[in-house]
Amino acid sequence: EYTMETRTPVTVLGLGLMGQALAGALLGAGHPVTVWNRTPAKAGDLVARGARLAGSAEEAVAAGPLVIVCLSDYDAVRGLLGPLGGALGGRVLVNLTSGTSQEARETAEWAAGQAAAAYLDGAIMATPAAIGTDAVVVYSGPQAAFDRHEPALRSLGSGATYLGADHGLAALYDVAVLSLAWNVLNGYLQGAALLGAAGVDAVTFTPIALKGIETVNTWLPGYAKQIDEGAYPAYDSTLDTHVAAMNHLIHESEALGVNAELPRFVKALADRAIAGGRGGDGYAALVEQFRSPAG
Ligand code: FVH
């Protein structure tokens, strides 16, 4: 059984909505937690729960071997950590701020220059409410650092996942999953707008929409194999068949006075694939349209 004495002391820099949730989860898991925020008042609840509020970021960093930073963006991270210089020496820095893979790799180089013990870049694929429960948080960087601090990182969410040594991977997975989320949401909103125009409210539409999403989920493993192999035999439906249905979506949208930009864009991708000879292939063949810039 771990106690407050045996759990790794953790520093959390940044107490926005996410930083507060991270620090709260660490406290809940029994870690000694030192916090710092530009606006100290945001530490109130955490201090009431046992966190120690440091008087400066430098003092916070000095408090333990594991430093988690979660600010608005990488510019803020650079602005905060830059002047701290050697204070990070010997510590593992985990950056859960959203950014690009290039920013992650640059920060890794910078951290190495400060003699940090290791730099892990992470991405949080969850909202603050899921932190400490089933949040998926992905990490990339040196595996030894992830392994050493996995118990603390797992207290942020049971979905703590190590992706690989390339520091840029976490940021890349992050945008890949965001792309997925926005495309699913856009499809749902298009459907809600269409049905709304026909007098069906979103609450009525949603159970069927959820079934649709579940069905698409079951297609992914088969399509993944096809994408990796570069061959897209149509075992379910050809692109030609999909395009006929895309035309129905465009016509219905136009007839109901609903925005048809998204359906037209989706059909334009399929049309290009068909013009390239993919009409008899399955939907996964469209990956080739995403692999290079349009034009
Ligand atoms: N909230 C969410 O659901 C998402 C889910 C997925 C990933 N994110 C990312 O987490 C980062 C922080 O997001 P957040 O929701 O905590 O954001 P805010 O509540 O706006 O808090 C921002 C904190 O950053 C501090 N800060 C900003 N600029 C500076 C600076 N120049 N120097 C020092 N600190 C700075 C800010 O301090 P203050 O305004 O309270 O003084 C907050 O602590 C973000 O990358 C999301 O994409 C969250």
Coordinates of C-alpha atoms and ligand atoms in Angstrom, one line a residue:
E1 CA 0.0 0.0 0.0
Y2 CA 1.4 3.4 -1.1
T3 CA 1.3 6.3 1.3
M4 CA 1.9 10.0 0.9
E5 CA 5.5 9.2 1.9
T6 CA 6.2 6.7 -0.8
R7 CA 4.4 8.3 -3.7
T8 CA 6.6 10.4 -6.1
P9 CA 6.3 14.2 -5.3
V10 CA 5.0 15.9 -8.3
T11 CA 5.1 19.6 -9.4
V12 CA 2.3 21.0 -11.5
L13 CA 2.9 24.2 -13.4
G14 CA -0.2 25.8 -14.8
L15 CA -3.6 25.7 -13.0
G16 CA -6.0 26.4 -15.7
L17 CA -9.0 24.1 -16.1
M18 CA -6.8 21.2 -17.1
G19 CA -3.9 21.9 -14.7
Q20 CA -6.3 22.0 -11.7
A21 CA -7.8 18.7 -12.8
L22 CA -4.3 17.2 -13.2
A23 CA -3.1 18.4 -9.8
G24 CA -6.4 17.3 -8.2
A25 CA -6.0 13.7 -9.6
L26 CA -2.4 13.5 -8.3
L27 CA -3.6 14.6 -4.9
G28 CA -6.4 12.1 -5.0
A29 CA -3.9 9.4 -5.8
G30 CA -1.9 10.3 -2.7
H31 CA 1.1 12.2 -4.3
P32 CA 2.6 15.1 -2.5
V33 CA 1.8 17.9 -5.0
T34 CA 3.5 21.3 -5.3
V35 CA 1.7 23.8 -7.6
W36 CA 2.4 27.1 -9.2
N37 CA 0.3 29.3 -11.4
R38 CA 0.8 32.8 -12.9
T39 CA -2.5 33.7 -11.2
P40 CA -2.0 32.2 -7.7
A41 CA -5.7 32.5 -6.7
K42 CA -6.5 29.5 -8.9
A43 CA -4.6 27.3 -6.4
G44 CA -7.1 27.9 -3.6
D45 CA -9.1 24.6 -3.9
L46 CA -5.9 22.5 -4.4
V47 CA -4.2 24.1 -1.4
A48 CA -7.3 23.3 0.7
R49 CA -6.9 19.7 -0.4
G50 CA -3.3 19.5 0.6
A51 CA -1.3 20.9 -2.3
R52 CA 1.7 23.2 -1.5
L53 CA 1.6 26.5 -3.4
A54 CA 5.1 27.6 -4.4
G55 CA 6.1 31.2 -4.4
S56 CA 7.8 31.0 -7.8
A57 CA 8.0 28.5 -10.7
E58 CA 11.6 27.9 -9.8
E59 CA 10.7 27.0 -6.3
A60 CA 8.0 24.7 -7.6
V61 CA 10.4 22.9 -10.0
A62 CA 12.9 22.4 -7.1
A63 CA 10.2 20.5 -5.1
G64 CA 10.5 17.1 -6.7
P65 CA 11.8 14.8 -9.5
L66 CA 8.7 15.0 -11.7
V67 CA 7.5 18.3 -13.2
I68 CA 4.2 18.5 -15.2
V69 CA 3.5 21.6 -17.2
C70 CA 0.1 22.4 -18.8
L71 CA -0.2 25.9 -20.1
S72 CA -2.2 27.5 -23.0
D73 CA 0.5 26.9 -25.6
Y74 CA 4.2 26.3 -26.2
D75 CA 5.0 30.0 -26.3
A76 CA 3.7 30.3 -22.7
V77 CA 5.8 27.1 -21.8
R78 CA 8.9 28.6 -23.4
G79 CA 8.3 32.0 -21.7
L80 CA 7.9 30.2 -18.3
L81 CA 10.6 27.6 -18.4
G82 CA 13.2 29.5 -20.5
P83 CA 14.4 31.7 -17.7
L84 CA 14.5 28.8 -15.2
G85 CA 17.5 27.3 -17.0
G86 CA 19.3 24.8 -14.9
A87 CA 16.6 24.5 -12.3
L88 CA 15.2 21.6 -14.4
G89 CA 18.6 19.7 -14.1
G90 CA 18.0 16.1 -13.1
R91 CA 14.2 16.3 -13.3
V92 CA 11.8 14.7 -15.6
L93 CA 9.7 17.3 -17.4
V94 CA 6.3 16.2 -18.8
N95 CA 4.7 18.7 -21.0
L96 CA 0.9 18.2 -21.4
T97 CA 0.4 21.5 -23.3
S98 CA -1.2 21.1 -26.8
G99 CA 1.1 21.9 -29.7
T100 CA 2.7 20.6 -32.8
S101 CA 5.2 17.8 -33.2
Q102 CA 7.9 20.3 -34.2
E103 CA 7.3 22.3 -31.0
A104 CA 7.6 19.1 -29.0
R105 CA 10.9 18.1 -30.7
E106 CA 12.3 21.6 -30.2
T107 CA 11.3 21.6 -26.5
A108 CA 13.0 18.2 -26.1
E109 CA 16.2 19.6 -27.5
W110 CA 15.9 22.7 -25.2
A111 CA 15.3 20.4 -22.2
A112 CA 18.4 18.3 -23.0
G113 CA 20.4 21.6 -23.1
Q114 CA 19.1 22.3 -19.5
A115 CA 20.4 18.9 -18.3
A116 CA 16.8 17.7 -17.6
A117 CA 16.9 14.0 -16.7
A118 CA 14.3 13.4 -19.5
Y119 CA 11.6 15.2 -21.5
L120 CA 8.3 13.5 -22.2
D121 CA 5.8 15.2 -24.4
G122 CA 2.2 14.3 -23.8
A123 CA -1.3 15.0 -25.2
I124 CA -4.5 14.9 -23.3
M125 CA -7.4 13.4 -25.3
A126 CA -10.0 14.2 -22.7
T127 CA -11.7 17.0 -20.9
P128 CA -10.9 17.9 -17.3
A129 CA -13.8 15.9 -16.0
A130 CA -12.2 12.6 -17.2
I131 CA -8.9 13.3 -15.6
G132 CA -8.2 10.8 -12.8
T133 CA -10.7 8.4 -14.2
D134 CA -10.7 7.0 -17.8
A135 CA -8.8 9.9 -19.6
V136 CA -6.6 8.9 -22.5
V137 CA -3.3 10.7 -22.1
V138 CA -0.5 9.7 -24.6
Y139 CA 3.2 10.2 -24.1
S140 CA 6.3 10.2 -26.3
G141 CA 10.0 10.5 -25.5
P142 CA 12.4 8.2 -23.6
Q143 CA 10.6 5.0 -22.5
A144 CA 12.7 4.7 -19.3
A145 CA 11.2 8.0 -18.0
F146 CA 7.7 6.9 -18.8
D147 CA 8.2 3.6 -17.1
R148 CA 9.8 5.3 -14.0
H149 CA 6.8 7.6 -13.6
E150 CA 4.1 5.5 -15.0
P151 CA 2.3 5.1 -11.6
A152 CA 2.0 8.9 -11.2
L153 CA 1.1 9.4 -14.9
R154 CA -1.6 6.6 -14.6
S155 CA -3.2 8.5 -11.8
L156 CA -4.1 11.2 -14.4
G157 CA -6.1 8.7 -16.4
S158 CA -6.3 4.9 -16.8
G159 CA -5.6 5.4 -20.5
A160 CA -2.0 6.5 -20.0
T161 CA -0.3 5.2 -23.2
Y162 CA 3.4 5.3 -24.2
L163 CA 3.7 5.8 -28.0
G164 CA 7.4 5.8 -28.7
A165 CA 10.8 7.6 -28.5
D166 CA 10.1 10.3 -31.1
H167 CA 9.0 13.3 -29.0
G168 CA 6.7 14.5 -31.8
L169 CA 4.4 11.4 -31.7
A170 CA 2.1 12.5 -28.9
A171 CA 1.3 15.8 -30.7
L172 CA 0.7 14.0 -34.0
Y173 CA -1.6 11.4 -32.4
D174 CA -3.4 14.4 -30.8
V175 CA -4.2 16.1 -34.1
A176 CA -5.0 12.8 -35.7
V177 CA -7.6 12.1 -33.1
L178 CA -8.9 15.7 -33.2
S179 CA -9.3 15.3 -36.9
L180 CA -11.4 12.2 -36.3
A181 CA -13.5 13.9 -33.6
W182 CA -14.2 17.0 -35.8
N183 CA -15.1 14.9 -38.8
V184 CA -17.5 12.7 -36.8
L185 CA -19.0 15.8 -35.2
N186 CA -19.4 17.6 -38.6
G187 CA -21.2 14.5 -40.0
Y188 CA -23.5 14.5 -37.0
L189 CA -24.2 18.2 -37.3
Q190 CA -24.9 17.9 -41.0
G191 CA -27.3 15.1 -40.2
A192 CA -28.9 17.1 -37.4
A193 CA -29.3 20.1 -39.7
L194 CA -30.9 18.0 -42.5
L195 CA -33.3 16.3 -40.2
G196 CA -34.0 19.5 -38.3
A197 CA -35.0 21.1 -41.6
A198 CA -37.5 18.2 -42.0
G199 CA -38.9 18.8 -38.5
V200 CA -37.0 16.0 -36.7
D201 CA -35.2 17.2 -33.6
A202 CA -31.7 16.3 -32.7
V203 CA -32.7 14.3 -29.6
T204 CA -34.8 12.0 -31.8
F205 CA -32.0 11.7 -34.4
T206 CA -29.2 10.9 -31.9
P207 CA -29.9 7.2 -31.0
I208 CA -29.8 6.4 -34.8
A209 CA -26.7 8.6 -35.2
L210 CA -25.0 6.6 -32.4
K211 CA -25.8 3.3 -34.1
G212 CA -24.3 4.8 -37.3
I213 CA -21.1 5.7 -35.5
E214 CA -20.9 2.2 -33.9
T215 CA -21.3 0.6 -37.4
V216 CA -18.5 2.8 -38.8
N217 CA -16.3 1.8 -35.8
T218 CA -16.5 -1.9 -36.9
W219 CA -15.1 -1.0 -40.4
L220 CA -11.8 0.5 -39.1
P221 CA -9.7 -2.6 -38.4
G222 CA -10.4 -4.0 -41.9
Y223 CA -9.7 -0.6 -43.5
A224 CA -6.5 -0.2 -41.4
K225 CA -5.1 -3.4 -42.9
Q226 CA -6.0 -2.2 -46.4
I227 CA -4.3 1.2 -45.8
D228 CA -1.1 -0.5 -44.6
E229 CA -1.1 -2.9 -47.5
G230 CA -2.0 -0.3 -50.2
A231 CA -4.8 -2.4 -51.7
Y232 CA -8.5 -1.7 -51.2
P233 CA -10.7 -4.5 -52.4
A234 CA -14.4 -3.6 -52.0
Y235 CA -15.6 -6.3 -49.7
D236 CA -18.4 -4.1 -48.5
S237 CA -19.3 -1.3 -51.0
T238 CA -17.5 0.2 -54.0
L239 CA -16.6 3.9 -54.2
D240 CA -19.0 4.1 -57.2
T241 CA -21.8 3.0 -54.9
H242 CA -20.7 5.5 -52.2
V243 CA -20.7 8.4 -54.8
A244 CA -24.3 7.6 -55.7
A245 CA -25.3 8.0 -52.1
M246 CA -23.2 11.2 -51.8
N247 CA -25.3 12.7 -54.6
H248 CA -28.4 11.9 -52.6
L249 CA -27.0 13.7 -49.6
I250 CA -26.1 16.8 -51.7
H251 CA -29.5 16.9 -53.4
E252 CA -31.4 16.4 -50.0
S253 CA -29.3 19.2 -48.5
E254 CA -30.0 21.6 -51.4
A255 CA -33.7 20.7 -51.4
L256 CA -34.1 21.4 -47.7
G257 CA -32.0 24.6 -47.8
V258 CA -29.2 23.1 -45.8
N259 CA -25.5 23.9 -46.3
A260 CA -24.1 21.4 -48.8
E261 CA -20.4 22.4 -48.7
L262 CA -19.3 19.4 -46.7
P263 CA -21.1 16.8 -48.8
R264 CA -19.8 18.5 -51.9
F265 CA -16.2 18.4 -50.6
V266 CA -16.5 14.7 -49.6
K267 CA -17.9 13.9 -53.1
A268 CA -15.1 15.9 -54.8
L269 CA -12.5 13.6 -53.0
A270 CA -14.4 10.5 -54.1
D271 CA -14.7 11.8 -57.7
R272 CA -10.9 12.4 -57.8
A273 CA -10.3 8.8 -56.6
I274 CA -12.7 7.5 -59.2
A275 CA -11.1 9.5 -61.9
G276 CA -7.8 7.9 -60.9
G277 CA -9.3 4.5 -61.4
R278 CA -10.5 3.6 -57.9
G279 CA -14.3 3.4 -58.6
G280 CA -14.4 -0.4 -58.0
D281 CA -12.3 -0.2 -54.8
G282 CA -13.6 0.2 -51.3
Y283 CA -13.8 3.4 -49.2
A284 CA -10.3 3.1 -47.7
A285 CA -8.9 3.9 -51.2
L286 CA -9.7 7.6 -50.4
V287 CA -6.6 7.6 -48.1
E288 CA -4.6 8.4 -51.2
Q289 CA -6.5 11.7 -51.5
F290 CA -5.4 12.6 -48.0
R291 CA -1.7 11.6 -48.5
S292 CA -0.7 14.6 -50.6
P293 CA -1.7 18.3 -50.7
A294 CA -4.8 19.0 -52.8
G295 CA -4.4 20.6 -56.3
Ligands
FVH1 N1 -9.5 22.0 -21.3 C1 -9.6 21.0 -22.1 O1 -10.6 20.3 -22.2 C2 -8.4 20.6 -23.0 C3 -8.4 19.2 -23.4 C4 -7.3 18.7 -24.2 C5 -6.0 19.5 -24.0 N2 -6.1 20.7 -23.4 C6 -4.9 21.5 -23.4 O2 -4.4 21.8 -22.1 C7 -3.7 23.1 -22.1 C8 -4.3 23.9 -21.0 O3 -5.7 24.0 -21.3 P1 -6.7 24.6 -20.1 O4 -8.1 24.2 -20.5 O5 -6.2 24.4 -18.8 O6 -6.6 26.2 -20.4 P2 -6.9 27.4 -19.5 O7 -7.9 27.1 -18.5 O8 -7.1 28.6 -20.4 O9 -5.5 27.6 -18.7 C9 -4.4 28.1 -19.3 C10 -3.2 28.0 -18.3 O10 -2.0 28.6 -18.9 C11 -1.5 29.6 -18.1 N3 -0.8 30.6 -18.9 C12 -1.2 31.1 -20.1 N4 -0.3 31.9 -20.6 C13 0.7 31.9 -19.7 C14 2.0 32.6 -19.6 N5 2.4 33.4 -20.6 N6 2.8 32.4 -18.5 C15 2.4 31.5 -17.5 N7 1.2 30.9 -17.5 C16 0.4 31.1 -18.6 C17 -2.7 30.2 -17.4 O11 -2.3 31.0 -16.3 P3 -3.4 32.0 -15.7 O12 -4.1 32.7 -16.8 O13 -4.3 31.2 -14.8 O14 -2.5 32.9 -14.9 C18 -3.5 28.9 -17.0 O15 -2.9 28.3 -15.9 C19 -3.9 23.7 -23.5 O16 -2.7 23.5 -24.3 C20 -5.1 22.9 -24.1 O17 -5.0 22.8 -25.5 C21 -7.1 21.2 -22.6

